[in-house]
mmCIF file of C-alpha atoms in Angstrom:
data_model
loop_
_atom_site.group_PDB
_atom_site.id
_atom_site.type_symbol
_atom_site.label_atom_id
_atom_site.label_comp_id
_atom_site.label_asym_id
_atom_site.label_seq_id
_atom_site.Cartn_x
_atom_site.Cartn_y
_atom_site.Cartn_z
ATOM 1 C CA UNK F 30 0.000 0.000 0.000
ATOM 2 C CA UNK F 31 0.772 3.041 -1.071
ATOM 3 C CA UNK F 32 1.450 5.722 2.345
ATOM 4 C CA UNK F 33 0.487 9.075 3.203
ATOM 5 C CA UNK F 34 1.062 11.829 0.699
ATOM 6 C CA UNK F 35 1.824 15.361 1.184
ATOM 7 C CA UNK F 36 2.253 18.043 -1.266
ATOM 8 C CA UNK F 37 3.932 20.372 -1.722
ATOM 9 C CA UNK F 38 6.794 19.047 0.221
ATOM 10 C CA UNK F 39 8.339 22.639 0.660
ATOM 11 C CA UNK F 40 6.622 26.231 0.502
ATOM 12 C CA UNK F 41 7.844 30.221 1.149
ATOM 13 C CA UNK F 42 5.155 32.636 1.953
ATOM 14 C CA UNK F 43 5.329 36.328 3.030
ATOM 15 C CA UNK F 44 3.263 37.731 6.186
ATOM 16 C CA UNK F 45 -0.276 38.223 5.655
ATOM 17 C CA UNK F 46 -0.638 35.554 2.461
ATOM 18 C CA UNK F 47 -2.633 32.287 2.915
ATOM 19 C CA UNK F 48 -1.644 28.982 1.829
ATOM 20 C CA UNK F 49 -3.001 25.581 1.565
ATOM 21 C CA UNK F 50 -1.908 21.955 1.914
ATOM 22 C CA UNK F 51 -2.800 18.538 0.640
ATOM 23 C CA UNK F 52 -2.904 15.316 1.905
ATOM 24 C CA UNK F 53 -3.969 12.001 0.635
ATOM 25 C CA UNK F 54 -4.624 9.296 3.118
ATOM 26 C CA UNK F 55 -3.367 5.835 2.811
ATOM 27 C CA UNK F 56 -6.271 3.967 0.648
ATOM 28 C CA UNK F 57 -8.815 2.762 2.929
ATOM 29 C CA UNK F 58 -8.348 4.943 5.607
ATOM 30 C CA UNK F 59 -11.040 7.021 6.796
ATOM 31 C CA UNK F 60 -9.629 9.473 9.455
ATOM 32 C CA UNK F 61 -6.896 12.419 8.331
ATOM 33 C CA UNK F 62 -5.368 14.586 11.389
ATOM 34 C CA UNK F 63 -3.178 17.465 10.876
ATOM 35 C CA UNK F 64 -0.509 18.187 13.105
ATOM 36 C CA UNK F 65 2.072 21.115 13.170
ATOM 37 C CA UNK F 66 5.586 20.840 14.527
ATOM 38 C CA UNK F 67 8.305 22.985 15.371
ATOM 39 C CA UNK F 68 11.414 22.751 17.883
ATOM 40 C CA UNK F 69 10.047 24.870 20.394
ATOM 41 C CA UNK F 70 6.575 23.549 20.666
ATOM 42 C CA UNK F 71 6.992 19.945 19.459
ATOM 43 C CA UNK F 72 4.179 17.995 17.553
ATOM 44 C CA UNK F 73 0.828 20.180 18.444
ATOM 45 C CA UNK F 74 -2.688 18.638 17.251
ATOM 46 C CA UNK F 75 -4.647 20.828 14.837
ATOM 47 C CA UNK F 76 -7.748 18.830 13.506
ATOM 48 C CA UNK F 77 -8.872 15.697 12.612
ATOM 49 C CA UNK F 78 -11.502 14.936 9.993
ATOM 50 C CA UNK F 79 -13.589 11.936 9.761
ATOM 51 C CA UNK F 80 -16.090 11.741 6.514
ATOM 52 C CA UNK F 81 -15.741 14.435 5.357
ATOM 53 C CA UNK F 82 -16.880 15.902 9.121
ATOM 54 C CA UNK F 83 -14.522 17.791 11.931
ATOM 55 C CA UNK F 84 -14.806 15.664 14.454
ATOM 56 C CA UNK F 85 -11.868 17.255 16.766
ATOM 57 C CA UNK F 86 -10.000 20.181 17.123
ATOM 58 C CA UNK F 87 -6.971 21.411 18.631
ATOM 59 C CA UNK F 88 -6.031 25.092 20.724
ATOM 60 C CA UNK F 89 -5.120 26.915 17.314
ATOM 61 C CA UNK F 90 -6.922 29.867 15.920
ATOM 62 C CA UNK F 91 -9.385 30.038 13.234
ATOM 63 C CA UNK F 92 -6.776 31.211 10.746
ATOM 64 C CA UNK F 93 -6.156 27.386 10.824
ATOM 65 C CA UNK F 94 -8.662 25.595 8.985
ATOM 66 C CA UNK F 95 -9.078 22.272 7.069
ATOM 67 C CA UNK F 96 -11.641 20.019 5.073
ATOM 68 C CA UNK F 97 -11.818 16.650 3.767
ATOM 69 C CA UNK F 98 -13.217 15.395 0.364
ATOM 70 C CA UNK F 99 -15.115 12.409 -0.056
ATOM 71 C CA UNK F 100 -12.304 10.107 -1.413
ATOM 72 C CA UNK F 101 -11.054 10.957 2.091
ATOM 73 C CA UNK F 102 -8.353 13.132 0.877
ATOM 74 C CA UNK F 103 -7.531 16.525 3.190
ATOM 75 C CA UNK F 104 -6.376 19.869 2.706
ATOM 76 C CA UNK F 105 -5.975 22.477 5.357
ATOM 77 C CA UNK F 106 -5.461 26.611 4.764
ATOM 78 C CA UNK F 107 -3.669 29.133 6.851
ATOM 79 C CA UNK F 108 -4.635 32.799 6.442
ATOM 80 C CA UNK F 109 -3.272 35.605 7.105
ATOM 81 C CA UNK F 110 0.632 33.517 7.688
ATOM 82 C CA UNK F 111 2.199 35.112 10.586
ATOM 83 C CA UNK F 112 6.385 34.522 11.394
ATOM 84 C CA UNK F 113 5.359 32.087 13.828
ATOM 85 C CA UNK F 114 3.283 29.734 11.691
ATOM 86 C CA UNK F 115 6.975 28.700 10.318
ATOM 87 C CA UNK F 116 6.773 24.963 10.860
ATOM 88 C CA UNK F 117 6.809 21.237 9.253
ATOM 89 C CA UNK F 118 2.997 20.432 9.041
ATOM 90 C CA UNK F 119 2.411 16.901 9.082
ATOM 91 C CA UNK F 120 -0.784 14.730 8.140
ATOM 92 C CA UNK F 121 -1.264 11.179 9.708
ATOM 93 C CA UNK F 122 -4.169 8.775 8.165
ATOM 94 C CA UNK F 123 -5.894 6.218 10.268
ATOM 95 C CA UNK F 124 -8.256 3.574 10.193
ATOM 96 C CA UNK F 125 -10.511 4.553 12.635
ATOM 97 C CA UNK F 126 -11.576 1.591 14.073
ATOM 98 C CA UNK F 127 -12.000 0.030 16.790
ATOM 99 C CA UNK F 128 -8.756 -1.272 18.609
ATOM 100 C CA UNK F 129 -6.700 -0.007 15.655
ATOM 101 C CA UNK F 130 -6.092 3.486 16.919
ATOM 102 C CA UNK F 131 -2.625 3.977 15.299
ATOM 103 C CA UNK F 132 -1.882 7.273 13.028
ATOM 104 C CA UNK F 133 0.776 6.920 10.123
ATOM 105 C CA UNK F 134 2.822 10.162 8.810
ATOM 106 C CA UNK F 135 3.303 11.462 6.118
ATOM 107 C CA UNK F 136 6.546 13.385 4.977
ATOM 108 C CA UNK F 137 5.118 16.747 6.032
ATOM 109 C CA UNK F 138 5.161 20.088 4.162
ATOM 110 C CA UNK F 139 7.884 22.648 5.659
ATOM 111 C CA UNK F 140 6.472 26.020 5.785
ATOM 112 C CA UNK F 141 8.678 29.209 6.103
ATOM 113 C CA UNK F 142 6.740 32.348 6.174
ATOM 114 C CA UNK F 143 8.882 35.356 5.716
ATOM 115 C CA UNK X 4 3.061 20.808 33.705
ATOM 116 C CA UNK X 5 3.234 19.221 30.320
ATOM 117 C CA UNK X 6 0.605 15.765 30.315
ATOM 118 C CA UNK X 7 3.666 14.177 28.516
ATOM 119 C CA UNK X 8 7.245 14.520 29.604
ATOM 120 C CA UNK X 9 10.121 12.917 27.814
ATOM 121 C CA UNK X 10 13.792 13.666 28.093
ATOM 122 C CA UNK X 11 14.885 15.435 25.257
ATOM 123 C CA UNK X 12 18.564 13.874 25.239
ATOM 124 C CA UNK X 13 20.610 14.654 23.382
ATOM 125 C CA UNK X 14 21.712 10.701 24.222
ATOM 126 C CA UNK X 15 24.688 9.533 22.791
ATOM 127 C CA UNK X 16 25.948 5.801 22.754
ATOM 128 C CA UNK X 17 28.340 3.278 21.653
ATOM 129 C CA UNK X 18 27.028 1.058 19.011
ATOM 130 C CA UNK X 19 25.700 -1.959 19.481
ATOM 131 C CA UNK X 20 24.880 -0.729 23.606
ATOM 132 C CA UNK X 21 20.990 -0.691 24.773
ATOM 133 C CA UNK X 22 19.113 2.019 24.796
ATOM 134 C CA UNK X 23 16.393 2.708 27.379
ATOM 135 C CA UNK X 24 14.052 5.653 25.958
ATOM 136 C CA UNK X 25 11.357 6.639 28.816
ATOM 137 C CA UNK X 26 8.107 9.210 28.810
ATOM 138 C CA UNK X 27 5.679 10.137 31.885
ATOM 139 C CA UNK X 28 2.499 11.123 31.414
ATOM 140 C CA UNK X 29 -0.246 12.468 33.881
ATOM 141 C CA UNK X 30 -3.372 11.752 32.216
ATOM 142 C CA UNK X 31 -4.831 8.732 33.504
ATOM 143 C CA UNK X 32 -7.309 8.635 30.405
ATOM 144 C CA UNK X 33 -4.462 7.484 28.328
ATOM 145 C CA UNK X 34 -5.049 4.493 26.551
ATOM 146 C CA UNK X 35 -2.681 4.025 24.086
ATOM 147 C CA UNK X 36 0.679 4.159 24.237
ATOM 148 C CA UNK X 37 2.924 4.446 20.781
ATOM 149 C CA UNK X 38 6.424 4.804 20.015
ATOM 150 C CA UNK X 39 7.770 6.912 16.689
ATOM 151 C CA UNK X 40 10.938 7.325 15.358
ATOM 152 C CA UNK X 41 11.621 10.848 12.999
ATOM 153 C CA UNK X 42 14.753 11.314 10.867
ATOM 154 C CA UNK X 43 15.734 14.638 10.257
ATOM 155 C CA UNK X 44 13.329 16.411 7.900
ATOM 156 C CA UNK X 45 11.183 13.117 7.800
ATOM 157 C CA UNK X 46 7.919 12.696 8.957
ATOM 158 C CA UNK X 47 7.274 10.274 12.203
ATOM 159 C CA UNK X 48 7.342 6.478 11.433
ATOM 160 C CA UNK X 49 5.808 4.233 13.838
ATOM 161 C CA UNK X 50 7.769 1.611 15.486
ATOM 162 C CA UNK X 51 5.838 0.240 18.265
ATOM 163 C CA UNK X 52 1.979 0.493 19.466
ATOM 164 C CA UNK X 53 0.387 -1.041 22.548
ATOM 165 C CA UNK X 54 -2.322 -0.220 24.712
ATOM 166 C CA UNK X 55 -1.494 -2.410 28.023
ATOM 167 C CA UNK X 56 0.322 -2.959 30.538
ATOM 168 C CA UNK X 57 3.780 -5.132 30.016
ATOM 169 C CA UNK X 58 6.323 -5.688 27.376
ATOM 170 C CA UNK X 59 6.141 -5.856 23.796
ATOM 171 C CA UNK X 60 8.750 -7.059 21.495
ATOM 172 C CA UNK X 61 9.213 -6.305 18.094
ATOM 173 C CA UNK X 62 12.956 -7.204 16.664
ATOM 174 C CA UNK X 63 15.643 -5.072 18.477
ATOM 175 C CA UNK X 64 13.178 -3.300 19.697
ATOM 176 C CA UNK X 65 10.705 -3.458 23.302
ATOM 177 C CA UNK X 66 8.081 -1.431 24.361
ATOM 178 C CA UNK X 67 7.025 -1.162 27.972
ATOM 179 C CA UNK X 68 4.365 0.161 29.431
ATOM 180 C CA UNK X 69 3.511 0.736 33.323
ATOM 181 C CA UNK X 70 -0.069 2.084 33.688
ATOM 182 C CA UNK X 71 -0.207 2.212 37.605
ATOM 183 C CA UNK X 72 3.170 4.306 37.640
ATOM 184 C CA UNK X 73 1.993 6.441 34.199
ATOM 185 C CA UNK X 74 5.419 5.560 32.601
ATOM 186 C CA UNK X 75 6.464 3.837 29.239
ATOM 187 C CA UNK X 76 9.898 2.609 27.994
ATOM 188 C CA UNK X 77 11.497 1.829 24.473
ATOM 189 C CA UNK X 78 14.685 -0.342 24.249
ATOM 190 C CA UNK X 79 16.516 -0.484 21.532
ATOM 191 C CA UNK X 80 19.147 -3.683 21.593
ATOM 192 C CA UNK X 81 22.080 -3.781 20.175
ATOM 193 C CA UNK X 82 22.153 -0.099 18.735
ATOM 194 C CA UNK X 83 22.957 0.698 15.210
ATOM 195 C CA UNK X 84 23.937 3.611 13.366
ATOM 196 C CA UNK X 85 20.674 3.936 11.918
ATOM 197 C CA UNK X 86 18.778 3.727 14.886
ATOM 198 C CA UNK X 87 19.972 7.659 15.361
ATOM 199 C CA UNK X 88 16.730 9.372 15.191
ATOM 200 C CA UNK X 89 14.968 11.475 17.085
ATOM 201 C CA UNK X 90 12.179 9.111 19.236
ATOM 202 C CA UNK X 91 8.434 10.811 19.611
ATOM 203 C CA UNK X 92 6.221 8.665 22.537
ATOM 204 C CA UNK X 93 3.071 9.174 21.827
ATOM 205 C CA UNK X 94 -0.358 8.485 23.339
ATOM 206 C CA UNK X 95 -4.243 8.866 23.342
ATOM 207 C CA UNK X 96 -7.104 8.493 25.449
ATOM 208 C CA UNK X 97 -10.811 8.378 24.085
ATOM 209 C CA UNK X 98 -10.278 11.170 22.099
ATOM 210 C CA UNK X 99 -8.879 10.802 18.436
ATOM 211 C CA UNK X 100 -5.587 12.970 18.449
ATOM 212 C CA UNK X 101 -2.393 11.703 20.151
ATOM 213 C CA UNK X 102 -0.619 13.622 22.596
ATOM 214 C CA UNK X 103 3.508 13.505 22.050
ATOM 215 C CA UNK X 104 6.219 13.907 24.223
ATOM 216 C CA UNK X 105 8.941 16.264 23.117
ATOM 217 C CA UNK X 106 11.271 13.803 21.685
ATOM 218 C CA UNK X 107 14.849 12.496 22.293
ATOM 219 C CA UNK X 108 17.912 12.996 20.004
ATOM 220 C CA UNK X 109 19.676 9.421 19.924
ATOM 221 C CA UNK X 110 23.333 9.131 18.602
ATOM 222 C CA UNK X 111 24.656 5.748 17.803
ATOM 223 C CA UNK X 112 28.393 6.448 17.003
ATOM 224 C CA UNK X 113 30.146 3.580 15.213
#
């Protein structure tokens, strides 16, 4: 099986633009999360979407937003990119079910915002 | 306080030594208990999932978990090289996202 897709893998964005990511789940799986990661903060918890519905959501503002198709693939949007949304966003697919709670990565797109 | 807390290293060993990677957590809710391993400029890959109490061996490598003291182990036997990688614990109650420790910085030097 194919794993988790991310594009693009690298992106530079000035203050005050938006920007979106992609993600394509590992076929099959139902569940995308977003996470966002950088040294000082570590791996922080953005959203996770669930067909097609956003079933959780992390301590990040509104500027932060995602959606998910119904092939289960994901995208999420940043407005308004501030210095400190510099980071290496990461998606991570999962089954969803029942006693298979485990999330797989994908290579993450690093975001500098200048 | 943090719910997770992990040593962020840096460790550095000898190869072919054991390696004893630990996290404490707080939040009794936690269920399930995973270990990751991130290259540089890689995203996570997971090496080991559990969600009781005990050991679990996979290869080199065992996972540990402790529920009544809120504490989980990775050991790594006989070290390589390419075990240096940052490791991520990471863990999750009833609710969907997982909750990571900071990570430690492991150095296997030939």
């Amino acid at each position: 099986k194919a794993g988790v897709t991310q594009t693009p893998r690298y992106l530079i964005k000035t203050r005050g633009q938006q920007v979106t990511l992609s993600c394509s789940p590992i076929s099959g799986h139902r569940s995308v999360s977003w996470y966002q990661q950088t040294p000082g903060q570590g791996l922080q918890f953005l959203f996770e979407y669930f067909s097609e519905t956003q079933r959780n959501k992390g301590n990040f503002p509104g500027r932060f937003s995602g959606r998910q198709f119904s092939n289960s693939r994901s995208e999420m949007n940043v407005s308004t990119l501030e210095l400190g949304d510099s980071a290496l966003y990461l998606c991570a697919s999962s089954p969803a079910l029942l006693g298979q709670e485990t999330q797989y990565f994908g290579p993450g797109t690093r975001l500098l915002v200048l | 306080q943090k719910e997770v807390e992990q040593d962020p290293g840096p460790l550095s060993v000898p190869e072919g030594a054991i390696v004893s990677l630990n996290c404490t957590y707080s939040n009794s809710a936690f269920q399930y208990f995973m270990w990751y391993r991130q290259y540089s400029r890689k995203g996570p890959e997971l090496l080991m999932y559990t969600y009781s109490s005990g050991n679990k061996e996979d290869g080199r490598f065992t996972a540990q978990v402790d529920k009544s003291s809120k504490y989980i182990s990775l050991f790594i036997r006989d070290s390589q090289p390419s075990d240096s990688a940052t490791y991520l614990c990471a863990m999750k109650g009833s609710a969907r996202q997982l909750t990571f420790g900071s990570g430690t910085q492991l150095t296997v030097l030939p």
